[in-house]
PDB file of C-alpha atoms in Angstrom:
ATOM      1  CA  UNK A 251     -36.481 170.528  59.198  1.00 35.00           C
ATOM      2  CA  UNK A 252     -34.063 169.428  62.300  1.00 45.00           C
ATOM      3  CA  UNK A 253     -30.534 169.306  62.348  1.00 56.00           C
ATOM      4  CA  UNK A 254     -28.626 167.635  59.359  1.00 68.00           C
ATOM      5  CA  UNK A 255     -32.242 167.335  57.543  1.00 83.00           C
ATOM      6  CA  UNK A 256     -33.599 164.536  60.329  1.00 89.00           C
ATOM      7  CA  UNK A 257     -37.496 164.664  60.121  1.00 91.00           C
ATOM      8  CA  UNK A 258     -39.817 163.683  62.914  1.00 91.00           C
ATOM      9  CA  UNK A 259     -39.544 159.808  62.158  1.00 95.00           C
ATOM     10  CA  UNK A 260     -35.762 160.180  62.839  1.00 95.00           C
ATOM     11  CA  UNK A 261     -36.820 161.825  66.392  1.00 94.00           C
ATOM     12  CA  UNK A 262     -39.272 158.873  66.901  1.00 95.00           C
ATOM     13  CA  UNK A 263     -36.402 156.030  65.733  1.00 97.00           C
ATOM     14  CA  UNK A 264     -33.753 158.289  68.075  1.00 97.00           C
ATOM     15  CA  UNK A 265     -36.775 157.632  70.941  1.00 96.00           C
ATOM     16  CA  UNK A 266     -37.383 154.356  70.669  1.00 98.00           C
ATOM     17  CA  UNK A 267     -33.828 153.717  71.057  1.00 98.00           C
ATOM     18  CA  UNK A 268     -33.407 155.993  73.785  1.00 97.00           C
ATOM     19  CA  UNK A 269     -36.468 154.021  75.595  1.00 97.00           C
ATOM     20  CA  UNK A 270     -35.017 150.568  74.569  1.00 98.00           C
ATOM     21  CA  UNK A 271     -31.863 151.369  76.542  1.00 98.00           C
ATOM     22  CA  UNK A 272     -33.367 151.376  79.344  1.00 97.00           C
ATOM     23  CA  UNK A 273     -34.434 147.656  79.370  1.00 97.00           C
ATOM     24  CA  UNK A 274     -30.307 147.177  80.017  1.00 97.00           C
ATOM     25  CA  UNK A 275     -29.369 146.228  83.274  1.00 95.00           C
ATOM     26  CA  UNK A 276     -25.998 147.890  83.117  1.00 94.00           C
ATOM     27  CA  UNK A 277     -25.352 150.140  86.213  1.00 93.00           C
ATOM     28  CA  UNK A 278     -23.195 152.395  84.291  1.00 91.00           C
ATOM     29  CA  UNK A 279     -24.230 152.631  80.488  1.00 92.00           C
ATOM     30  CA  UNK A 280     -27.279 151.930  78.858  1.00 96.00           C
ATOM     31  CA  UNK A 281     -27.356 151.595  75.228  1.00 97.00           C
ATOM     32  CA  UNK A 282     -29.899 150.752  73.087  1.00 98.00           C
ATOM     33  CA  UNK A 283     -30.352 150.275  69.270  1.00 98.00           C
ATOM     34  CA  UNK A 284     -32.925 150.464  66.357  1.00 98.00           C
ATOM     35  CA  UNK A 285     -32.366 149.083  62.572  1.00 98.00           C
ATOM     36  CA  UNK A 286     -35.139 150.614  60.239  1.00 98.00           C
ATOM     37  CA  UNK A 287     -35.556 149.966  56.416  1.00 98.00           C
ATOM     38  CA  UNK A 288     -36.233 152.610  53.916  1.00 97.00           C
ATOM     39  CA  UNK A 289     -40.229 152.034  54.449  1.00 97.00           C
ATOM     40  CA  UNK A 290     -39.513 153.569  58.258  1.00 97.00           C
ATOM     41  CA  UNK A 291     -40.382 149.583  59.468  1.00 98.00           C
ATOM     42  CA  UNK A 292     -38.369 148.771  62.444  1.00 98.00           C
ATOM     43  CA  UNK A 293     -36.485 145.614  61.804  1.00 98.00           C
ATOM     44  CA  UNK A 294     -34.701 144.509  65.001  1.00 98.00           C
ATOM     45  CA  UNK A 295     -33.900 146.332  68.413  1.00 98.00           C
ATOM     46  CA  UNK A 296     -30.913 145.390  70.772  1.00 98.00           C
ATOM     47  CA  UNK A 297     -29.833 146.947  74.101  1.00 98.00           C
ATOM     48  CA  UNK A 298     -26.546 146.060  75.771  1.00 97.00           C
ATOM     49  CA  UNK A 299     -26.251 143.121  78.361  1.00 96.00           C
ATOM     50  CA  UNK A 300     -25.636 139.607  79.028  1.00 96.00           C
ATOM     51  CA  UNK A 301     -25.964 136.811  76.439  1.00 96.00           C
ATOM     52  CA  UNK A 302     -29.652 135.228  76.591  1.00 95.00           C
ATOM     53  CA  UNK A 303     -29.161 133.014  79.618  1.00 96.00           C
ATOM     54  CA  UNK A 304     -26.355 134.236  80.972  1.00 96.00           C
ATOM     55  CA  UNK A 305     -27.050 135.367  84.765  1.00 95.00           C
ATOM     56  CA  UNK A 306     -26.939 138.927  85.071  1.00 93.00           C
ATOM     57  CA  UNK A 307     -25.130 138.978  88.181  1.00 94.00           C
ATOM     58  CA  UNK A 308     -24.459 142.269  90.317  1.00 95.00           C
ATOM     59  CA  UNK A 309     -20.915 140.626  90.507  1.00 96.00           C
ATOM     60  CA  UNK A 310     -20.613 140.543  86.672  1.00 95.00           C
ATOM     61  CA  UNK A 311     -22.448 143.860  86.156  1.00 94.00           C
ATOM     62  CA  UNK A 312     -20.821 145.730  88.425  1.00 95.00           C
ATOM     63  CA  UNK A 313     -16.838 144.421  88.079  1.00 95.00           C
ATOM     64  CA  UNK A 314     -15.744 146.342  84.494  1.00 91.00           C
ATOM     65  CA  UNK A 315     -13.206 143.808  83.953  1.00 92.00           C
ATOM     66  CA  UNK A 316     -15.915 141.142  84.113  1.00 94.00           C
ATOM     67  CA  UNK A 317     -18.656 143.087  81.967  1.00 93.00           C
ATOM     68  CA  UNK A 318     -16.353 144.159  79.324  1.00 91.00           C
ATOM     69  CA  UNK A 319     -15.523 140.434  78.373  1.00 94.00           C
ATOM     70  CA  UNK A 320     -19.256 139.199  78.804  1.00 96.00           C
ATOM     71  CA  UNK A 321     -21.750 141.868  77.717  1.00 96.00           C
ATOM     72  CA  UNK A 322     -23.217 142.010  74.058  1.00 97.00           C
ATOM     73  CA  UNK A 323     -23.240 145.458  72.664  1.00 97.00           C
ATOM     74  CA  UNK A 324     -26.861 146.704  71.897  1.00 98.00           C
ATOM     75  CA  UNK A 325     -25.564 147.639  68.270  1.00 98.00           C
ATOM     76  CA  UNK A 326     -24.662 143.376  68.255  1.00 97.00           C
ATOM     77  CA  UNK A 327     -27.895 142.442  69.611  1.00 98.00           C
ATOM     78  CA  UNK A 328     -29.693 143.994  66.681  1.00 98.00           C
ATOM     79  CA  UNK A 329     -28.015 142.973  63.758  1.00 98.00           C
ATOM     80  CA  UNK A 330     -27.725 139.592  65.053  1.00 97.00           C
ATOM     81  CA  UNK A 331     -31.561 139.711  65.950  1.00 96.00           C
ATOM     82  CA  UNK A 332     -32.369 140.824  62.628  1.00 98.00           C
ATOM     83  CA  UNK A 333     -31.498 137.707  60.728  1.00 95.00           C
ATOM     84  CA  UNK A 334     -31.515 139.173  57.532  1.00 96.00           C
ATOM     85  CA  UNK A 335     -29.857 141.287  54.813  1.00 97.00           C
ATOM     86  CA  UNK A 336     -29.686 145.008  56.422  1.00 98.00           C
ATOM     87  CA  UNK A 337     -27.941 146.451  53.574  1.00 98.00           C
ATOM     88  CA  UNK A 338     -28.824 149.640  52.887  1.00 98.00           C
ATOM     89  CA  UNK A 339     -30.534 150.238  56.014  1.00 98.00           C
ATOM     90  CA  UNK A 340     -30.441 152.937  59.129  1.00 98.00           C
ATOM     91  CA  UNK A 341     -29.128 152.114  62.697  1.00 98.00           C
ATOM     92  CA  UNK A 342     -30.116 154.884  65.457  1.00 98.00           C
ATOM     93  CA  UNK A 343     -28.423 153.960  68.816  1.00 98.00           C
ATOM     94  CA  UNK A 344     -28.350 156.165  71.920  1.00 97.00           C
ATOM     95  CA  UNK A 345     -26.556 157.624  73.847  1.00 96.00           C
ATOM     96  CA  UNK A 346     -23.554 157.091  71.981  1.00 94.00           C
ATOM     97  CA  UNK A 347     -22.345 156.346  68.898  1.00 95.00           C
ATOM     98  CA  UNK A 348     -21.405 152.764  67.926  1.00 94.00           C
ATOM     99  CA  UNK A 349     -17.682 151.541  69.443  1.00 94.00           C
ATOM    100  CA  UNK A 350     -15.416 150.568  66.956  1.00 95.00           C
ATOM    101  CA  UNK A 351     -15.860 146.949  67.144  1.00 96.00           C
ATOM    102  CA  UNK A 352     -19.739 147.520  66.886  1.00 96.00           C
ATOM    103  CA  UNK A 353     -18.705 149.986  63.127  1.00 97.00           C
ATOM    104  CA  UNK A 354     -16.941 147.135  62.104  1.00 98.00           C
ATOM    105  CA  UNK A 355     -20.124 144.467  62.553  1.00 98.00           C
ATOM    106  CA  UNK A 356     -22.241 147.733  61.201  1.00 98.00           C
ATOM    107  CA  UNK A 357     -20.188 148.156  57.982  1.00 98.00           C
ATOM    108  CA  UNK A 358     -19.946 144.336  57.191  1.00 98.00           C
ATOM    109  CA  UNK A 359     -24.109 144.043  57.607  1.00 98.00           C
ATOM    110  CA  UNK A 360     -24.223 146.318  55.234  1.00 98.00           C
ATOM    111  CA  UNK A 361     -26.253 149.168  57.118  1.00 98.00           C
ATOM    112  CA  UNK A 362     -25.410 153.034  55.047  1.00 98.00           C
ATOM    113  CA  UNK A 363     -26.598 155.294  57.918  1.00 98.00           C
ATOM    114  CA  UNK A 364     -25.979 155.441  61.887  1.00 98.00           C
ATOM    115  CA  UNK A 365     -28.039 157.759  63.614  1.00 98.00           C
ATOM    116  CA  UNK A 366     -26.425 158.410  66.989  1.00 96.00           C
ATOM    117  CA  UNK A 367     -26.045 161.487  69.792  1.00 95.00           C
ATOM    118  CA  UNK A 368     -22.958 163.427  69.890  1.00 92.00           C
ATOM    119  CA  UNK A 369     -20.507 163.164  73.254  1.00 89.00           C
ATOM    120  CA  UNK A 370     -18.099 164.957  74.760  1.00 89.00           C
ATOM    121  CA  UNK A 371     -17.413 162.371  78.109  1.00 82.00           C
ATOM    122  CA  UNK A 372     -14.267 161.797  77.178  1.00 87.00           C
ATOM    123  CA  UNK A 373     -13.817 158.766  78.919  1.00 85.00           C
ATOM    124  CA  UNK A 374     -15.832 156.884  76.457  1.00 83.00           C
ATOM    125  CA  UNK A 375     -14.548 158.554  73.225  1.00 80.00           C
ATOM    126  CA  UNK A 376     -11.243 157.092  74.273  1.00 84.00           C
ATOM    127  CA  UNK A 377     -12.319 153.492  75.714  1.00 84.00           C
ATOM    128  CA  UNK A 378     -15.035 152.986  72.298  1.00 85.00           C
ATOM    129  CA  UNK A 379     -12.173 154.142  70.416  1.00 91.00           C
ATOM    130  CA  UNK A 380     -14.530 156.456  68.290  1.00 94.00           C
ATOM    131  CA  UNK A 381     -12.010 158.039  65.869  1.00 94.00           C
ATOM    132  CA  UNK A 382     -11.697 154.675  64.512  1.00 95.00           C
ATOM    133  CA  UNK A 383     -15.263 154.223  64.099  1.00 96.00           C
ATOM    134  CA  UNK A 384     -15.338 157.459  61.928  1.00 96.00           C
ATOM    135  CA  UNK A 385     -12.371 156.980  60.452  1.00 97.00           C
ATOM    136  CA  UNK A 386     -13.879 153.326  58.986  1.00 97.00           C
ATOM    137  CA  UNK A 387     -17.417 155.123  58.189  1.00 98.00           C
ATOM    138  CA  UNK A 388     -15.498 157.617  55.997  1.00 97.00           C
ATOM    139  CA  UNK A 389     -13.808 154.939  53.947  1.00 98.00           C
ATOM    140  CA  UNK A 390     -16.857 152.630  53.689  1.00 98.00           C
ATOM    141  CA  UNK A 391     -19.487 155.455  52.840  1.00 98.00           C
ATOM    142  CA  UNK A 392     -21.114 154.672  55.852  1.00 98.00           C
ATOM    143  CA  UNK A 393     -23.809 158.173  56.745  1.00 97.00           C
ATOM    144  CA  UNK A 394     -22.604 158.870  60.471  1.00 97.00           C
ATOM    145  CA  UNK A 395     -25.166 161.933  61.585  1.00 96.00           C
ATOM    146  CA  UNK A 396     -24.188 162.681  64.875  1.00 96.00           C
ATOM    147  CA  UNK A 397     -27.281 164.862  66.635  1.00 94.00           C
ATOM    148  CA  UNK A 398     -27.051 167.049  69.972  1.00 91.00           C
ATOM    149  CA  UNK A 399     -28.912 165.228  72.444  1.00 89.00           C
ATOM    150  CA  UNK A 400     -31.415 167.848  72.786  1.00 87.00           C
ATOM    151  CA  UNK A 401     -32.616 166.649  69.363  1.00 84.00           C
ATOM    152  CA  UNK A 402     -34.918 164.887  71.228  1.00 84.00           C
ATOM    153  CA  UNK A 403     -36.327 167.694  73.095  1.00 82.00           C
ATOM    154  CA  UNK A 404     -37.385 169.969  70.263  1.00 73.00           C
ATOM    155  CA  UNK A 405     -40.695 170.237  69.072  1.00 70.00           C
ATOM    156  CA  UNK A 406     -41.976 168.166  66.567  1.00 68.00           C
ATOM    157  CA  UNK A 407     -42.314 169.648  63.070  1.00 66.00           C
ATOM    158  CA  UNK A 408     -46.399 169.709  62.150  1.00 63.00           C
ATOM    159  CA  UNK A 409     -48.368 167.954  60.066  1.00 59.00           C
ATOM    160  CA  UNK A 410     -49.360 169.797  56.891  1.00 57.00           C
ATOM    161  CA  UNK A 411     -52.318 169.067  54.820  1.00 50.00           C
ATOM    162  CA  UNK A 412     -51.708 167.103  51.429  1.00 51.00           C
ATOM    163  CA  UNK A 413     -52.741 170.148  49.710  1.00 48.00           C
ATOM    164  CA  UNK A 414     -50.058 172.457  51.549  1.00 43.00           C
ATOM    165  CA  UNK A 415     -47.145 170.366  51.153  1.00 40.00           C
TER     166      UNK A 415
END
């Protein structure tokens, strides 16, 4: 078993997300997101960027000031492209754990678990404002496993026969 008890579907949610991040168009981060119910079924993905029809202007992309205001978090994108209940279910994001504001939309969807990499750039523990983020998990009972990014680089556990399990 990995770190904090994650299994190999956790490595494979973890993945996805790491792969849907790079659909953003963000020069500097790119985040992306994966909600999964109990049965391991993906329910909604979200990367960060622009609202849907929004140009995604170098200008825009490129001026902080300007990006901060416009873009939609990839944590955002997912719950509001779920359209449904997520309570109770599991949000893995990479390459950093959700931003305050995004633990607050997290919380109120209902979603018990976030999956997300440990940091130490501590640039964007200050500017996500992360302490908050835990500090709301901890009173809500929200699961926050935090996972060394080389997670992702271990070997897969094998497959064992029915009979051997």
């Amino acid at each position: 078993m990995a770190e904090h008890g994650l299994n190999n579907w956790d490595r494979r949610f973890l993945n996805l997300a790491k792969f849907i991040a790079d659909w953003s168009k963000d020069p500097s981060t790119q985040v992306g997101a994966v909600i999964v119910d109990a049965k391991k079924r993906i329910v909604a993905t979200g990367f960060n960027g622009l609202p849907t029809g929004v140009e995604d202007s170098i200008h825009r992309l490129h001026t902080r000031e300007i990006k901060y205001d416009m873009v939609v978090h990839a944590e955002r994108n997912a719950i509001i492209d779920a359209k449904r209940d997520l309570s109770g279910m599991t949000i893995y994001v990479w390459p950093i754990m959700p931003c305050s504001v995004c633990a607050t939309m997290v919380i109120q969807a209902g979603i018990t678990k976030v999956i997300a990499p440990s940091t130490d750039n501590q640039r964007l523990i200050d500017s996500c404002k992360f302490h908050l983020s835990e500090e709301m998990y901890d009173e809500t009972g929200v699961t926050l496993i935090q996972v060394d990014p080389s997670f992702l680089d271990e070997e897969p556990e094998t497959k064992t026969a029915p009979d051997q399990a």
